[in-house]
Short mmCIF file of C-alpha atoms in Angstrom, two decimals:
data_model
loop_
_atom_site.label_atom_id
_atom_site.label_comp_id
_atom_site.label_asym_id
_atom_site.label_seq_id
_atom_site.Cartn_x
_atom_site.Cartn_y
_atom_site.Cartn_z
CA MET A 132 -30.99 -18.54 -13.95
CA LYS A 133 -30.92 -15.46 -11.63
CA GLU A 134 -28.66 -17.76 -9.55
CA ASN A 135 -26.02 -18.38 -12.36
CA ILE A 136 -22.78 -16.67 -12.31
CA LEU A 137 -21.09 -15.16 -15.48
CA ILE A 138 -17.42 -16.58 -15.42
CA SER A 139 -14.60 -15.39 -17.57
CA GLU A 140 -11.94 -17.99 -16.04
CA ILE A 141 -11.50 -20.28 -13.03
CA PHE A 142 -7.73 -20.98 -12.69
CA GLY A 143 -5.09 -22.11 -9.80
CA PRO A 144 -3.89 -23.02 -7.37
CA THR A 145 -1.21 -20.45 -7.77
CA VAL A 146 -0.55 -17.51 -5.08
CA GLN A 147 -1.94 -14.09 -4.79
CA GLY A 148 0.36 -11.60 -6.10
CA GLU A 149 -1.14 -8.32 -4.42
CA GLY A 150 -2.79 -6.87 -1.54
CA PRO A 151 -2.98 -8.08 2.03
CA LEU A 152 -2.86 -12.01 1.05
CA VAL A 153 0.15 -11.66 -0.98
CA GLY A 154 2.18 -14.77 -1.44
CA ARG A 155 -1.17 -16.97 -0.06
CA PRO A 156 -2.08 -19.97 -2.20
CA THR A 157 -5.45 -19.40 -3.82
CA VAL A 158 -7.74 -20.48 -6.65
CA PHE A 159 -9.11 -17.40 -8.73
CA VAL A 160 -12.57 -17.15 -10.09
CA ARG A 161 -12.78 -14.25 -12.51
CA THR A 162 -16.29 -13.29 -13.18
CA GLY A 163 -17.09 -11.56 -16.56
CA GLY A 164 -18.52 -8.25 -16.96
CA CYS A 165 -17.63 -4.68 -15.59
CA ASP A 166 -19.07 -1.47 -14.91
CA TYR A 167 -15.67 0.24 -15.29
CA ARG A 168 -13.38 0.77 -18.45
CA CYS A 169 -9.95 1.64 -16.57
CA ALA A 170 -7.45 2.97 -18.99
CA TRP A 171 -4.78 0.51 -17.93
CA CYS A 172 -7.13 -2.61 -17.12
CA ASP A 173 -4.96 -5.91 -17.64
CA THR A 174 -7.95 -8.09 -17.80
CA LEU A 175 -10.11 -6.52 -20.61
CA TYR A 176 -11.15 -10.05 -21.61
CA ALA A 177 -13.27 -10.18 -18.68
CA VAL A 178 -14.44 -6.68 -18.93
CA LEU A 179 -15.54 -5.74 -22.69
CA PRO A 180 -18.69 -6.93 -24.13
CA GLU A 181 -16.99 -8.43 -27.13
CA HIS A 182 -15.65 -10.87 -25.19
CA ARG A 183 -18.72 -12.23 -23.91
CA ASN A 184 -18.79 -15.29 -25.90
CA GLU A 185 -15.80 -16.46 -24.12
CA TRP A 186 -17.82 -16.14 -20.80
CA VAL A 187 -19.75 -19.14 -19.42
CA LEU A 188 -22.90 -19.18 -17.06
CA MET A 189 -22.19 -21.34 -14.41
CA THR A 190 -24.27 -22.63 -11.37
CA PRO A 191 -22.75 -21.96 -7.95
CA ALA A 192 -22.36 -25.98 -7.62
CA GLU A 193 -20.54 -25.98 -10.81
CA ILE A 194 -18.11 -23.51 -9.63
CA GLU A 195 -17.69 -24.93 -6.31
CA ARG A 196 -17.00 -28.38 -8.09
CA ARG A 197 -14.39 -26.98 -10.06
CA ILE A 198 -12.62 -25.36 -7.28
CA ASP A 199 -12.72 -28.51 -5.53
CA GLU A 200 -11.14 -29.92 -8.66
CA LEU A 201 -8.37 -27.78 -8.77
CA ALA A 202 -7.79 -27.77 -5.13
CA GLY A 203 -7.85 -31.47 -4.77
CA ASN A 204 -10.88 -31.46 -2.47
CA ASP A 205 -8.51 -29.36 0.05
CA PRO A 206 -9.61 -26.15 1.79
CA VAL A 207 -8.34 -23.21 -0.18
CA LEU A 208 -8.56 -19.29 -0.33
CA VAL A 209 -10.69 -18.51 -3.27
CA THR A 210 -9.95 -15.24 -4.90
CA VAL A 211 -13.17 -13.60 -6.72
CA SER A 212 -12.16 -11.01 -8.91
CA GLY A 213 -13.30 -9.66 -12.39
CA GLY A 214 -14.53 -7.66 -14.07
CA ASN A 215 -16.25 -6.48 -11.14
CA PRO A 216 -17.39 -9.50 -9.42
CA ALA A 217 -20.06 -7.61 -7.15
CA LEU A 218 -22.29 -7.64 -10.27
CA GLN A 219 -22.69 -11.29 -9.77
CA PRO A 220 -25.05 -13.12 -7.22
CA LEU A 221 -22.23 -14.53 -5.34
CA ALA A 222 -24.18 -15.46 -1.90
CA PRO A 223 -24.99 -19.01 -2.99
CA LEU A 224 -21.34 -19.73 -4.08
CA ILE A 225 -19.95 -18.33 -0.87
CA LYS A 226 -22.33 -20.48 1.13
CA LEU A 227 -21.46 -23.66 -0.48
CA GLY A 228 -17.67 -22.66 -0.72
CA HIS A 229 -17.81 -22.35 3.15
CA ALA A 230 -19.22 -25.56 3.81
CA LYS A 231 -16.46 -27.06 2.11
CA GLY A 232 -13.94 -25.15 4.22
CA HIS A 233 -12.90 -22.60 1.63
CA LYS A 234 -12.49 -19.08 2.70
CA PHE A 235 -13.45 -16.15 0.31
CA ALA A 236 -11.83 -12.72 -0.91
CA LEU A 237 -13.52 -10.60 -3.06
CA GLU A 238 -11.69 -7.95 -5.07
CA THR A 239 -14.13 -4.98 -6.23
CA GLN A 240 -13.74 -1.35 -7.00
CA GLY A 241 -16.31 -0.35 -4.63
CA SER A 242 -18.91 1.15 -7.06
CA VAL A 243 -21.54 -1.60 -6.17
CA SER A 244 -22.32 -3.19 -3.24
CA SER A 245 -24.24 -6.46 -2.23
CA PRO A 246 -25.43 -7.34 1.23
CA TRP A 247 -23.39 -10.67 0.66
CA PHE A 248 -20.29 -8.80 1.33
CA ALA A 249 -20.84 -9.37 4.71
CA GLU A 250 -20.64 -13.26 4.09
CA LEU A 251 -16.93 -13.00 2.94
CA ASP A 252 -13.72 -13.68 4.66
CA TRP A 253 -11.95 -10.62 3.00
CA LEU A 254 -13.30 -7.79 1.27
CA ILE A 255 -10.43 -6.00 -0.89
CA LEU A 256 -11.75 -2.37 -2.07
CA SER A 257 -9.93 -1.10 -4.82
CA PRO A 258 -11.24 1.92 -5.97
CA LYS A 259 -9.65 3.52 -8.91
CA PRO A 260 -7.37 6.26 -9.22
CA PRO A 261 -7.59 9.42 -11.67
CA SER A 262 -5.11 7.47 -13.91
CA SER A 263 -7.74 5.01 -14.57
CA HIS A 264 -9.78 7.85 -16.11
CA MET A 265 -12.79 6.45 -13.92
CA THR A 266 -14.72 8.67 -11.22
CA THR A 267 -15.26 7.52 -7.82
CA ASP A 268 -18.77 7.11 -6.37
CA TRP A 269 -17.83 8.27 -2.85
CA ASP A 270 -21.24 7.15 -1.43
CA ALA A 271 -21.27 3.76 -3.13
CA LEU A 272 -17.71 3.31 -1.74
CA ASP A 273 -19.11 4.29 1.96
CA VAL A 274 -21.94 1.80 1.17
CA CYS A 275 -19.10 -0.94 0.64
CA VAL A 276 -17.17 -0.07 3.54
CA SER A 277 -20.29 -0.08 5.91
CA ILE A 278 -21.32 -3.51 4.69
CA GLY A 279 -17.42 -4.75 4.96
CA LYS A 280 -17.55 -3.85 8.39
CA GLN A 281 -19.98 -6.34 9.27
CA GLY A 282 -17.74 -9.46 9.19
CA PRO A 283 -15.07 -9.88 6.53
CA ARG A 284 -11.59 -8.22 6.91
CA CYS A 285 -12.06 -5.10 4.89
CA VAL A 286 -9.07 -3.28 3.43
CA LEU A 287 -8.51 -0.49 0.85
CA LYS A 288 -6.00 -1.26 -2.24
CA ILE A 289 -5.26 1.61 -4.62
CA VAL A 290 -3.02 1.27 -7.93
CA VAL A 291 -0.44 4.28 -7.90
CA PHE A 292 1.28 5.52 -11.13
CA ASP A 293 2.07 8.95 -10.38
CA ASP A 294 1.68 11.68 -7.71
CA ILE A 295 -1.72 12.36 -8.66
CA ASP A 296 -2.88 8.62 -7.94
CA TYR A 297 -0.97 8.97 -4.60
CA SER A 298 -2.90 11.96 -3.78
CA TYR A 299 -5.86 10.05 -4.34
CA ALA A 300 -4.94 7.24 -2.09
CA ARG A 301 -4.51 9.74 0.72
CA THR A 302 -7.86 11.08 0.31
CA VAL A 303 -9.39 7.69 0.42
CA SER A 304 -7.46 6.67 3.35
CA ALA A 305 -8.52 9.88 5.15
CA ARG A 306 -12.24 9.16 4.36
CA HIS A 307 -11.56 5.59 5.97
CA PRO A 308 -8.73 5.73 8.44
CA ALA A 309 -9.90 2.65 10.18
CA LEU A 310 -9.30 0.67 7.09
CA PRO A 311 -5.62 -0.83 6.29
CA ILE A 312 -4.33 0.60 2.75
CA TYR A 313 -2.26 -1.27 0.27
CA LEU A 314 -0.62 0.63 -2.20
CA GLN A 315 0.10 -1.22 -5.52
CA VAL A 316 2.67 -0.24 -8.16
CA GLY A 317 0.74 0.26 -11.33
CA ASN A 318 1.76 -1.90 -14.25
CA PRO A 319 2.08 0.25 -17.27
CA ALA A 320 2.10 -2.47 -19.93
CA PRO A 321 -1.65 -2.15 -20.88
CA LEU A 322 -1.19 1.49 -21.17
CA LYS A 323 1.80 1.09 -23.80
CA GLN A 324 -0.09 -1.09 -26.24
CA ALA A 325 -3.65 -1.21 -27.10
CA ALA A 326 -3.52 -4.57 -28.83
CA ARG A 327 -4.05 -7.97 -26.91
CA PRO A 328 -2.46 -10.05 -25.45
CA LEU A 329 -0.08 -7.94 -23.75
CA PRO A 330 3.69 -9.32 -24.24
CA ASP A 331 4.54 -11.97 -21.83
CA GLU A 332 7.36 -10.53 -20.74
CA ALA A 333 6.97 -7.55 -17.90
CA GLU A 334 9.56 -4.68 -17.72
CA ILE A 335 10.98 -5.64 -14.40
CA ASP A 336 13.30 -2.76 -13.99
CA ASP A 337 10.61 -0.31 -14.60
CA LEU A 338 8.25 -1.98 -12.22
CA LEU A 339 11.14 -2.31 -9.59
CA ALA A 340 11.95 1.44 -9.94
CA ARG A 341 8.09 2.09 -9.68
CA PHE A 342 8.32 0.36 -6.05
CA ARG A 343 11.26 2.29 -5.28
CA TRP A 344 9.57 5.44 -5.94
CA LEU A 345 6.46 4.47 -4.07
CA VAL A 346 8.52 3.39 -1.00
CA GLY A 347 10.29 6.70 -1.26
CA LYS A 348 6.96 8.70 -1.25
CA VAL A 349 5.75 6.88 1.66
CA THR A 350 8.64 6.99 3.87
CA ALA A 351 9.18 10.58 3.00
CA ASP A 352 5.26 11.46 4.10
CA HIS A 353 6.20 9.47 7.49
CA TRP A 354 3.05 7.29 5.94
CA PHE A 355 3.56 4.47 8.26
CA THR A 356 0.27 2.84 8.25
CA ALA A 357 0.34 2.12 4.43
CA THR A 358 1.60 -0.93 2.90
CA VAL A 359 3.58 -0.81 -0.45
CA LEU A 360 3.82 -3.69 -2.66
CA PRO A 361 4.39 -4.75 -6.12
CA GLN A 362 2.55 -7.11 -8.21
CA LEU A 363 4.42 -10.13 -7.38
CA HIS A 364 2.73 -12.57 -10.26
CA VAL A 365 3.58 -10.04 -12.64
CA LEU A 366 7.32 -9.96 -11.46
CA ALA A 367 7.10 -13.61 -11.55
CA TRP A 368 5.18 -14.50 -14.56
CA GLY A 369 4.92 -11.20 -16.55
CA ASN A 370 1.70 -10.62 -18.31
CA ARG A 371 0.43 -14.13 -18.91
CA ARG A 372 -2.79 -15.07 -18.26
CA GLY A 373 -3.59 -18.01 -15.52
CA PHE A 374 -1.31 -16.73 -12.79
CA MET B 208 25.75 -1.79 31.85
CA LYS B 209 23.88 -4.74 31.62
CA GLU B 210 20.72 -2.77 29.98
CA ASN B 211 22.85 -1.83 27.06
CA ILE B 212 22.26 -3.11 23.99
CA LEU B 213 25.08 -4.08 21.37
CA ILE B 214 24.05 -2.16 17.75
CA SER B 215 25.23 -2.91 14.70
CA GLU B 216 23.33 -0.62 12.67
CA ILE B 217 19.98 1.42 12.95
CA PHE B 218 18.30 2.68 9.54
CA GLY B 219 15.22 3.68 7.87
CA PRO B 220 12.36 4.19 7.25
CA THR B 221 11.92 1.95 4.49
CA VAL B 222 9.80 -1.11 3.92
CA GLN B 223 10.28 -4.55 5.39
CA GLY B 224 10.78 -6.89 2.55
CA GLU B 225 9.80 -10.09 4.10
CA GLY B 226 7.63 -12.04 6.18
CA PRO B 227 4.06 -11.10 7.42
CA LEU B 228 4.83 -7.53 7.55
CA VAL B 229 6.26 -7.45 3.90
CA GLY B 230 5.62 -3.92 2.44
CA ARG B 231 5.14 -2.22 5.82
CA PRO B 232 7.30 1.01 6.28
CA THR B 233 9.71 0.25 9.48
CA VAL B 234 12.79 1.29 11.19
CA PHE B 235 15.23 -1.51 11.70
CA VAL B 236 17.34 -1.92 14.66
CA ARG B 237 20.19 -4.61 13.87
CA THR B 238 22.05 -5.88 16.90
CA GLY B 239 25.29 -7.21 16.69
CA GLY B 240 26.45 -10.71 17.65
CA CYS B 241 25.02 -14.02 16.98
CA ASP B 242 24.90 -17.68 18.40
CA TYR B 243 24.84 -19.12 14.71
CA ARG B 244 27.27 -18.90 11.76
CA CYS B 245 24.65 -19.80 8.77
CA ALA B 246 26.46 -20.72 5.46
CA TRP B 247 24.27 -18.12 3.47
CA CYS B 248 24.26 -15.45 6.16
CA ASP B 249 23.82 -11.93 4.42
CA THR B 250 24.65 -9.94 7.53
CA LEU B 251 28.01 -11.34 8.69
CA TYR B 252 28.86 -7.90 9.55
CA ALA B 253 26.55 -8.08 12.35
CA VAL B 254 27.39 -11.71 13.21
CA LEU B 255 31.29 -12.07 13.11
CA PRO B 256 33.33 -11.09 16.26
CA GLU B 257 35.99 -9.53 13.89
CA HIS B 258 33.27 -6.85 13.01
CA ARG B 259 32.77 -6.14 16.71
CA ASN B 260 34.68 -2.65 16.60
CA GLU B 261 32.10 -1.67 14.42
CA TRP B 262 29.01 -2.45 16.73
CA VAL B 263 28.18 0.17 19.46
CA LEU B 264 26.76 -0.24 23.20
CA MET B 265 23.97 2.25 23.25
CA THR B 266 21.31 2.66 26.16
CA PRO B 267 17.54 2.04 25.36
CA ALA B 268 16.83 5.94 25.52
CA GLU B 269 19.52 6.39 23.03
CA ILE B 270 18.05 3.82 20.58
CA GLU B 271 14.81 5.17 21.32
CA ARG B 272 15.82 8.58 20.59
CA ARG B 273 17.62 7.77 17.24
CA ILE B 274 14.27 5.73 16.01
CA ASP B 275 12.32 9.08 16.88
CA GLU B 276 14.85 11.00 15.01
CA LEU B 277 14.41 8.58 11.95
CA ALA B 278 10.53 8.32 11.92
CA GLY B 279 10.39 12.16 12.79
CA ASN B 280 8.71 11.52 16.03
CA ASP B 281 5.90 9.74 14.23
CA PRO B 282 4.77 6.31 15.62
CA VAL B 283 6.32 3.34 13.40
CA LEU B 284 6.96 -0.13 13.24
CA VAL B 285 10.30 -1.20 14.72
CA THR B 286 11.83 -4.20 13.12
CA VAL B 287 14.58 -5.64 15.51
CA SER B 288 16.99 -8.03 13.72
CA GLY B 289 20.46 -9.16 13.97
CA GLY B 290 22.77 -11.12 14.57
CA ASN B 291 20.40 -12.54 17.28
CA PRO B 292 18.47 -9.94 18.81
CA ALA B 293 17.25 -12.57 21.48
CA LEU B 294 20.77 -12.22 22.87
CA GLN B 295 20.13 -8.40 24.05
CA PRO B 296 18.13 -7.01 27.02
CA LEU B 297 15.48 -5.74 24.87
CA ALA B 298 12.67 -5.39 27.72
CA PRO B 299 13.39 -1.55 28.19
CA LEU B 300 13.70 -0.44 24.92
CA ILE B 301 10.28 -2.39 23.68
CA LYS B 302 8.68 -0.43 26.96
CA LEU B 303 9.95 3.06 25.87
CA GLY B 304 9.16 2.47 22.48
CA HIS B 305 5.49 1.49 23.17
CA ALA B 306 5.48 4.59 25.29
CA LYS B 307 5.84 6.54 22.04
CA GLY B 308 3.44 4.55 20.23
CA HIS B 309 6.02 2.37 18.27
CA LYS B 310 5.22 -1.23 17.43
CA PHE B 311 7.97 -3.89 17.77
CA ALA B 312 8.76 -6.96 15.70
CA LEU B 313 11.37 -9.40 16.50
CA GLU B 314 13.17 -11.64 14.12
CA THR B 315 15.16 -14.52 15.58
CA GLN B 316 16.14 -18.22 14.70
CA GLY B 317 14.42 -19.44 17.98
CA SER B 318 17.76 -20.79 19.55
CA VAL B 319 17.46 -18.58 22.54
CA SER B 320 14.42 -17.26 24.38
CA SER B 321 13.68 -14.36 26.57
CA PRO B 322 10.40 -13.60 28.92
CA TRP B 323 10.16 -10.03 27.08
CA PHE B 324 9.34 -11.97 23.85
CA ALA B 325 5.83 -11.53 25.53
CA GLU B 326 6.01 -7.82 25.28
CA LEU B 327 6.70 -7.83 21.40
CA ASP B 328 3.85 -7.11 19.00
CA TRP B 329 5.06 -9.41 16.34
CA LEU B 330 7.62 -12.46 17.02
CA ILE B 331 8.91 -13.91 13.83
CA LEU B 332 10.64 -17.04 14.62
CA SER B 333 13.03 -18.21 11.55
CA PRO B 334 14.57 -21.45 12.43
CA LYS B 335 17.29 -22.06 10.05
CA PRO B 336 16.93 -25.16 7.49
CA PRO B 337 19.56 -27.78 6.63
CA SER B 338 21.31 -25.59 3.97
CA SER B 339 22.41 -23.10 6.64
CA HIS B 340 24.52 -26.03 8.34
CA MET B 341 22.95 -25.21 11.66
CA THR B 342 21.37 -27.59 13.93
CA THR B 343 17.82 -26.85 15.26
CA ASP B 344 17.55 -26.95 19.07
CA TRP B 345 13.92 -28.01 18.58
CA ASP B 346 13.37 -27.59 22.82
CA ALA B 347 14.70 -23.96 22.77
CA LEU B 348 12.22 -23.16 19.65
CA ASP B 349 9.18 -24.86 21.61
CA VAL B 350 10.06 -22.55 24.25
CA CYS B 351 10.14 -19.34 22.33
CA VAL B 352 6.46 -20.33 20.72
CA SER B 353 5.18 -20.96 24.07
CA ILE B 354 6.41 -17.73 24.98
CA GLY B 355 5.34 -16.10 21.63
CA LYS B 356 1.71 -17.27 22.52
CA GLN B 357 1.55 -15.10 25.49
CA GLY B 358 1.09 -11.70 23.69
CA PRO B 359 2.74 -10.97 20.16
CA ARG B 360 1.28 -12.43 16.76
CA CYS B 361 3.83 -15.15 16.47
CA VAL B 362 4.64 -16.84 13.17
CA LEU B 363 7.49 -18.89 11.17
CA LYS B 364 9.62 -17.96 8.60
CA ILE B 365 11.66 -20.55 6.76
CA VAL B 366 14.33 -19.71 4.25
CA VAL B 367 13.89 -22.49 1.49
CA PHE B 368 16.84 -23.23 -1.12
CA ASP B 369 15.95 -26.84 -1.97
CA ASP B 370 13.95 -29.70 -1.28
CA ILE B 371 15.82 -30.60 1.82
CA ASP B 372 14.85 -27.10 3.08
CA TYR B 373 11.45 -27.40 2.08
CA SER B 374 11.03 -30.65 3.79
CA TYR B 375 12.70 -28.87 6.83
CA ALA B 376 9.95 -26.19 6.88
CA ARG B 377 7.13 -28.99 6.63
CA THR B 378 8.52 -30.58 9.70
CA VAL B 379 8.80 -27.20 11.63
CA SER B 380 5.34 -26.53 10.67
CA ALA B 381 3.75 -30.07 11.62
CA ARG B 382 5.45 -29.42 15.16
CA HIS B 383 3.36 -25.90 15.22
CA PRO B 384 0.37 -26.13 13.10
CA ALA B 385 -1.21 -23.24 14.84
CA LEU B 386 1.34 -20.68 13.67
CA PRO B 387 1.14 -18.79 10.10
CA ILE B 388 4.33 -20.13 8.19
CA TYR B 389 6.00 -18.09 5.51
CA LEU B 390 8.42 -19.72 3.16
CA GLN B 391 11.22 -17.28 2.15
CA VAL B 392 12.96 -17.88 -1.63
CA GLY B 393 16.87 -18.06 -0.38
CA ASN B 394 19.09 -15.36 -1.74
CA PRO B 395 22.23 -17.40 -2.91
CA ALA B 396 24.42 -14.36 -3.34
CA PRO B 397 26.33 -15.13 -0.01
CA LEU B 398 27.02 -18.54 -0.74
CA LYS B 399 28.58 -17.61 -4.35
CA GLN B 400 31.10 -15.31 -2.84
CA ALA B 401 32.87 -15.43 0.57
CA ALA B 402 34.31 -11.81 0.40
CA ARG B 403 32.37 -9.08 1.48
CA PRO B 404 30.74 -6.62 0.72
CA LEU B 405 28.34 -8.63 -1.58
CA PRO B 406 27.93 -7.17 -5.21
CA ASP B 407 25.32 -4.62 -5.23
CA GLU B 408 23.19 -6.20 -7.99
CA ALA B 409 21.07 -9.15 -7.41
CA GLU B 410 20.24 -11.67 -9.85
CA ILE B 411 17.00 -10.95 -10.16
CA ASP B 412 16.06 -13.52 -12.81
CA ASP B 413 17.24 -16.18 -10.56
CA LEU B 414 15.49 -15.15 -7.61
CA LEU B 415 12.27 -15.03 -9.60
CA ALA B 416 13.15 -18.58 -11.03
CA ARG B 417 13.41 -19.73 -7.08
CA PHE B 418 9.93 -17.99 -6.39
CA ARG B 419 8.26 -19.97 -9.08
CA TRP B 420 9.93 -23.20 -8.11
CA LEU B 421 9.03 -22.62 -4.62
CA VAL B 422 5.29 -21.56 -5.53
CA GLY B 423 5.25 -24.95 -7.58
CA LYS B 424 6.33 -27.04 -4.64
CA VAL B 425 3.65 -25.52 -2.30
CA THR B 426 0.75 -25.72 -5.09
CA ALA B 427 1.59 -29.22 -6.16
CA ASP B 428 1.50 -30.31 -2.43
CA HIS B 429 -1.51 -28.45 -1.67
CA TRP B 430 -0.31 -26.66 1.17
CA PHE B 431 -2.33 -23.93 1.01
CA THR B 432 -1.83 -22.59 4.79
CA ALA B 433 1.66 -21.78 3.91
CA THR B 434 2.55 -17.88 2.33
CA VAL B 435 5.50 -17.99 -0.29
CA LEU B 436 7.22 -14.86 -0.47
CA PRO B 437 10.65 -13.38 -1.97
CA GLN B 438 12.86 -10.92 -0.34
CA LEU B 439 11.24 -7.69 -1.71
CA HIS B 440 14.25 -5.47 -0.87
CA VAL B 441 16.53 -7.71 -2.68
CA LEU B 442 14.72 -7.53 -5.85
CA ALA B 443 14.18 -3.68 -5.40
CA TRP B 444 17.66 -2.62 -3.97
CA GLY B 445 19.70 -5.88 -4.49
CA ASN B 446 22.43 -6.79 -1.84
CA ARG B 447 22.90 -3.20 -0.69
CA ARG B 448 23.10 -2.57 3.00
CA GLY B 449 20.36 -0.24 4.62
CA PHE B 450 17.47 -1.19 2.92
#
């Protein structure tokens, strides 16, 4: 069925730990499958084909029912992430969800665009910096931004591990100066250990030191339009799944 | 001079650690003097009259010059806090700052209103919950909200230590359902030690446990319009001044 959506997991409600909606209660819908293989990917179970047998094809109505079940039929922010959720046919789900009063935020790297981006409430474009070992397709990102301008609140979110990532973030922002930009402290746990699952506990001191470093970069450069955030869910729940 | 402003400290740029502007680079202007004595106040040096000799009367132009100096003449978000900054004559400073391209966010408990609230970019009303041992003047808060609706983005921010504070937050939100509400994890350090300065290091594990508790409350209640945040600056820099 072309309308069906490949789902890795649906969980919540919890709070969004990142980006412009940090702290906001949300239900996460994580799709399976990705066109990227980021070096520090923290959700390989939603990316690698060898996990495909853990993914489930669901109809938009089934997903919508599961969201309602988790949220007790109250309107909630739905965060669609992946993998790369832009690979899935999400227009019918967004339509169904909006009819129930839900809002939709999509997180994607900006490598693949879709006309239904315009139907979202939030489009969070997260092109991947050099530390990911991925190469940005700038034209594809431009198309995502141009669709993003048609409706949703569109923002940039860049993971920053080091000076090179930071320079990349400045480049992305210079290309799209009208978009709010969120700099996110990188979590090195996936780099330190190839085996999965990751250790439950995060290295809080290291993550907070990285946050202080990134704040220092931004303030020293007087880059006052950027927002600097850690991953709150990693501070609070470590590398555990389902938060 | 009636135009002069009583200042406890001006510092930055750093990032805002709380509320709707969390992670945003900002210069803090902290005024001296307060009509409240919150049990867990973390800035007694800007509240108690015995610290008055540490405060300085500055003209709006002097404050504006100091902001420009700290921000290297770049436009920046200025966060005015206290003490209770609503006690000060801030209209001329806001006017001067706006002319330089700065934005102004004011944080106040909502016990005292002023017509210049309407000139702000952000009005963050933070009425104090029962754990503070203060009593909310609901009429005064209503006046603040009504002025806040005339211009700035007006939000509520409530510190939550326990179930009683949480119920208070629900009451405040029910009175002003149109205002976005931010629930902030309380920092018990000032309660545990009367002597100042507070210990440099924060009890991170305790603060993160409180955050998880508060997220649990909000999600169990399906209070999906609230935003739950810790104090990022306390996680990152502990109880030290100047961050």
